[in-house]
Short mmCIF file of N, CA and C in Angstrom, two decimals:
data_model
loop_
_atom_site.label_atom_id
_atom_site.label_comp_id
_atom_site.label_asym_id
_atom_site.label_seq_id
_atom_site.Cartn_x
_atom_site.Cartn_y
_atom_site.Cartn_z
N UNK V 224 -4.83 5.46 -15.13
CA UNK V 224 -4.01 5.19 -13.96
C UNK V 224 -4.39 6.17 -12.87
N UNK V 225 -4.63 5.65 -11.68
CA UNK V 225 -5.00 6.49 -10.56
C UNK V 225 -3.94 6.46 -9.48
N UNK V 226 -3.99 7.45 -8.63
CA UNK V 226 -3.06 7.54 -7.51
C UNK V 226 -3.78 7.11 -6.23
N UNK V 227 -3.12 6.26 -5.47
CA UNK V 227 -3.67 5.78 -4.20
C UNK V 227 -2.66 6.10 -3.11
N UNK V 228 -3.08 6.89 -2.13
CA UNK V 228 -2.21 7.26 -1.01
C UNK V 228 -2.47 6.30 0.14
N UNK V 229 -1.39 5.80 0.73
CA UNK V 229 -1.51 4.85 1.84
C UNK V 229 -0.54 5.24 2.95
N UNK V 230 -0.83 4.73 4.14
CA UNK V 230 0.08 4.86 5.28
C UNK V 230 0.56 3.46 5.61
N UNK V 231 1.88 3.26 5.63
CA UNK V 231 2.46 1.94 5.87
C UNK V 231 2.96 1.84 7.31
N UNK V 232 2.59 0.75 7.97
CA UNK V 232 3.04 0.47 9.33
C UNK V 232 3.92 -0.78 9.27
N UNK V 233 5.26 -0.60 9.36
CA UNK V 233 6.16 -1.76 9.32
C UNK V 233 6.19 -2.50 10.65
N UNK V 234 6.78 -3.69 10.62
CA UNK V 234 6.97 -4.54 11.81
C UNK V 234 5.66 -4.90 12.49
N UNK V 235 4.61 -5.09 11.71
CA UNK V 235 3.32 -5.49 12.28
C UNK V 235 3.31 -7.00 12.50
N UNK V 236 2.40 -7.48 13.28
CA UNK V 236 2.29 -8.91 13.54
C UNK V 236 1.85 -9.69 12.32
N UNK V 237 1.07 -9.05 11.45
CA UNK V 237 0.60 -9.70 10.23
C UNK V 237 0.39 -8.63 9.17
N UNK V 238 0.34 -9.06 7.93
CA UNK V 238 0.11 -8.14 6.83
C UNK V 238 -1.38 -7.94 6.64
N UNK V 239 -1.81 -6.68 6.55
CA UNK V 239 -3.23 -6.39 6.32
C UNK V 239 -3.37 -5.05 5.62
N UNK V 240 -4.50 -4.89 4.92
CA UNK V 240 -4.83 -3.64 4.25
C UNK V 240 -6.23 -3.25 4.72
N UNK V 241 -6.35 -2.03 5.25
CA UNK V 241 -7.64 -1.59 5.80
C UNK V 241 -7.97 -0.19 5.32
N UNK V 242 -9.25 0.04 5.03
CA UNK V 242 -9.74 1.38 4.74
C UNK V 242 -10.27 1.94 6.06
N UNK V 243 -9.68 3.03 6.50
CA UNK V 243 -10.11 3.67 7.74
C UNK V 243 -10.56 5.09 7.42
N UNK V 244 -11.08 5.78 8.42
CA UNK V 244 -11.53 7.16 8.20
C UNK V 244 -10.41 8.04 7.69
N UNK V 245 -9.21 7.84 8.18
CA UNK V 245 -8.08 8.68 7.78
C UNK V 245 -7.44 8.23 6.47
N UNK V 246 -7.91 7.12 5.90
CA UNK V 246 -7.37 6.64 4.63
C UNK V 246 -7.02 5.17 4.68
N UNK V 247 -6.21 4.75 3.74
CA UNK V 247 -5.82 3.34 3.64
C UNK V 247 -4.57 3.10 4.47
N UNK V 248 -4.63 2.09 5.33
CA UNK V 248 -3.50 1.72 6.18
C UNK V 248 -3.08 0.30 5.81
N UNK V 249 -1.79 0.16 5.51
CA UNK V 249 -1.23 -1.15 5.18
C UNK V 249 -0.24 -1.53 6.27
N UNK V 250 -0.51 -2.63 6.95
CA UNK V 250 0.42 -3.15 7.97
C UNK V 250 1.23 -4.27 7.31
N UNK V 251 2.55 -4.21 7.49
CA UNK V 251 3.43 -5.22 6.90
C UNK V 251 4.36 -5.77 7.97
N UNK V 252 4.80 -7.00 7.77
CA UNK V 252 5.73 -7.64 8.71
C UNK V 252 7.16 -7.16 8.52
N UNK V 253 7.48 -6.75 7.33
CA UNK V 253 8.86 -6.38 6.98
C UNK V 253 9.36 -5.17 7.76
N UNK V 254 10.67 -5.09 7.86
CA UNK V 254 11.30 -3.92 8.46
C UNK V 254 11.53 -2.87 7.37
N UNK V 255 11.58 -1.60 7.75
CA UNK V 255 11.76 -0.55 6.75
C UNK V 255 13.22 -0.38 6.35
N UNK V 256 13.81 -1.42 5.81
CA UNK V 256 15.21 -1.37 5.37
C UNK V 256 15.30 -1.91 3.96
N UNK V 257 16.01 -1.21 3.12
CA UNK V 257 16.25 -1.68 1.76
C UNK V 257 15.00 -1.80 0.90
N UNK V 258 13.95 -1.08 1.26
CA UNK V 258 12.74 -1.12 0.47
C UNK V 258 11.86 -2.33 0.69
N UNK V 259 12.19 -3.15 1.69
CA UNK V 259 11.42 -4.38 1.92
C UNK V 259 9.98 -4.10 2.34
N UNK V 260 9.78 -3.13 3.23
CA UNK V 260 8.42 -2.80 3.68
C UNK V 260 7.60 -2.21 2.53
N UNK V 261 8.24 -1.38 1.72
CA UNK V 261 7.55 -0.79 0.57
C UNK V 261 7.12 -1.86 -0.41
N UNK V 262 7.99 -2.80 -0.69
CA UNK V 262 7.67 -3.87 -1.63
C UNK V 262 6.54 -4.75 -1.10
N UNK V 263 6.58 -5.07 0.18
CA UNK V 263 5.51 -5.87 0.77
C UNK V 263 4.19 -5.10 0.73
N UNK V 264 4.24 -3.79 0.98
CA UNK V 264 3.04 -2.96 0.92
C UNK V 264 2.49 -2.91 -0.51
N UNK V 265 3.37 -2.81 -1.50
CA UNK V 265 2.94 -2.77 -2.90
C UNK V 265 2.20 -4.06 -3.27
N UNK V 266 2.77 -5.18 -2.88
CA UNK V 266 2.14 -6.47 -3.19
C UNK V 266 0.83 -6.66 -2.43
N UNK V 267 0.79 -6.23 -1.17
CA UNK V 267 -0.43 -6.35 -0.36
C UNK V 267 -1.55 -5.48 -0.95
N UNK V 268 -1.20 -4.28 -1.40
CA UNK V 268 -2.19 -3.39 -2.00
C UNK V 268 -2.74 -4.01 -3.28
N UNK V 269 -1.87 -4.56 -4.11
CA UNK V 269 -2.31 -5.21 -5.35
C UNK V 269 -3.28 -6.35 -5.05
N UNK V 270 -2.94 -7.17 -4.08
CA UNK V 270 -3.81 -8.30 -3.73
C UNK V 270 -5.15 -7.81 -3.20
N UNK V 271 -5.13 -6.80 -2.33
CA UNK V 271 -6.37 -6.28 -1.75
C UNK V 271 -7.28 -5.65 -2.80
N UNK V 272 -6.68 -5.02 -3.82
CA UNK V 272 -7.46 -4.37 -4.87
C UNK V 272 -7.78 -5.32 -6.02
N UNK V 273 -7.29 -6.55 -5.93
CA UNK V 273 -7.52 -7.57 -6.95
C UNK V 273 -7.00 -7.14 -8.32
N UNK V 274 -5.77 -6.63 -8.32
CA UNK V 274 -5.08 -6.27 -9.56
C UNK V 274 -3.73 -6.97 -9.56
N UNK V 275 -3.12 -7.19 -10.72
CA UNK V 275 -1.80 -7.82 -10.74
C UNK V 275 -0.75 -6.92 -10.08
N UNK V 276 0.24 -7.49 -9.40
CA UNK V 276 1.28 -6.68 -8.78
C UNK V 276 1.99 -5.74 -9.76
N UNK V 277 2.06 -6.12 -11.02
CA UNK V 277 2.71 -5.27 -12.02
C UNK V 277 1.90 -4.00 -12.30
N UNK V 278 0.65 -3.95 -11.86
CA UNK V 278 -0.21 -2.78 -12.07
C UNK V 278 -0.04 -1.73 -10.98
N UNK V 279 0.76 -2.04 -9.96
CA UNK V 279 0.96 -1.13 -8.84
C UNK V 279 2.42 -0.70 -8.81
N UNK V 280 2.65 0.62 -8.92
CA UNK V 280 4.00 1.16 -8.93
C UNK V 280 4.10 2.32 -7.93
N UNK V 281 5.21 2.38 -7.23
CA UNK V 281 5.45 3.46 -6.27
C UNK V 281 5.69 4.76 -7.02
N UNK V 282 4.92 5.79 -6.67
CA UNK V 282 5.13 7.12 -7.27
C UNK V 282 6.00 7.98 -6.35
N UNK V 283 5.59 8.11 -5.09
CA UNK V 283 6.36 8.92 -4.14
C UNK V 283 6.40 8.23 -2.79
N UNK V 284 7.42 8.59 -1.99
CA UNK V 284 7.50 8.12 -0.62
C UNK V 284 8.33 6.90 -0.35
N UNK V 285 9.43 6.66 -1.08
CA UNK V 285 10.21 5.45 -0.82
C UNK V 285 10.78 5.39 0.60
N UNK V 286 11.00 6.53 1.24
CA UNK V 286 11.57 6.54 2.60
C UNK V 286 10.58 7.08 3.63
N UNK V 287 9.33 7.21 3.24
CA UNK V 287 8.31 7.75 4.12
C UNK V 287 7.27 6.68 4.43
N UNK V 288 6.58 6.84 5.53
CA UNK V 288 5.50 5.90 5.83
C UNK V 288 4.25 6.23 5.02
N UNK V 289 4.14 7.47 4.56
CA UNK V 289 3.05 7.84 3.66
C UNK V 289 3.56 7.70 2.24
N UNK V 290 2.89 6.87 1.46
CA UNK V 290 3.34 6.57 0.10
C UNK V 290 2.20 6.78 -0.88
N UNK V 291 2.54 7.11 -2.10
CA UNK V 291 1.56 7.22 -3.17
C UNK V 291 1.93 6.18 -4.23
N UNK V 292 0.97 5.32 -4.51
CA UNK V 292 1.16 4.30 -5.54
C UNK V 292 0.29 4.64 -6.75
N UNK V 293 0.83 4.42 -7.94
CA UNK V 293 0.04 4.49 -9.16
C UNK V 293 -0.54 3.10 -9.38
N UNK V 294 -1.86 3.04 -9.55
CA UNK V 294 -2.53 1.76 -9.76
C UNK V 294 -3.33 1.86 -11.05
N UNK V 295 -3.06 0.95 -11.97
CA UNK V 295 -3.77 0.95 -13.26
C UNK V 295 -5.26 0.73 -13.04
N UNK V 296 -6.07 1.70 -13.46
CA UNK V 296 -7.52 1.57 -13.41
C UNK V 296 -8.19 1.79 -12.07
N UNK V 297 -7.43 2.20 -11.06
CA UNK V 297 -8.00 2.38 -9.73
C UNK V 297 -7.50 3.71 -9.15
N UNK V 298 -8.45 4.57 -8.71
CA UNK V 298 -8.06 5.80 -8.03
C UNK V 298 -8.37 5.67 -6.54
N UNK V 299 -8.13 6.71 -5.77
CA UNK V 299 -8.31 6.66 -4.32
C UNK V 299 -9.74 6.28 -3.94
N UNK V 300 -10.73 6.90 -4.58
CA UNK V 300 -12.13 6.62 -4.24
C UNK V 300 -12.49 5.17 -4.56
N UNK V 301 -12.06 4.68 -5.71
CA UNK V 301 -12.34 3.28 -6.08
C UNK V 301 -11.64 2.33 -5.11
N UNK V 302 -10.42 2.65 -4.71
CA UNK V 302 -9.69 1.79 -3.77
C UNK V 302 -10.42 1.72 -2.42
N UNK V 303 -10.92 2.86 -1.96
CA UNK V 303 -11.63 2.87 -0.67
C UNK V 303 -12.90 2.02 -0.77
N UNK V 304 -13.59 2.06 -1.92
CA UNK V 304 -14.81 1.26 -2.08
C UNK V 304 -14.49 -0.23 -2.13
N UNK V 305 -13.39 -0.59 -2.79
CA UNK V 305 -13.02 -2.01 -2.90
C UNK V 305 -12.60 -2.60 -1.56
N UNK V 306 -12.08 -1.76 -0.70
CA UNK V 306 -11.64 -2.25 0.61
C UNK V 306 -12.81 -2.18 1.55
#
């Protein structure tokens, strides 16, 4: 299990996952209320990394825009290469 750090941007026009110089940025349509943006980011990350959603779990950052997800079989370097 690897840790993947991402920056989440809520209220975006569309959902997207991008590898940028500063790291992985996930844009979501959801608002940051009740964990909706975090859940959408978790599912978007799973889809982008081609792993089942059950393989992606939030480790830290439930109320922060910077979040760390545990991803089965994928670490930060592998995630950046896949994106």
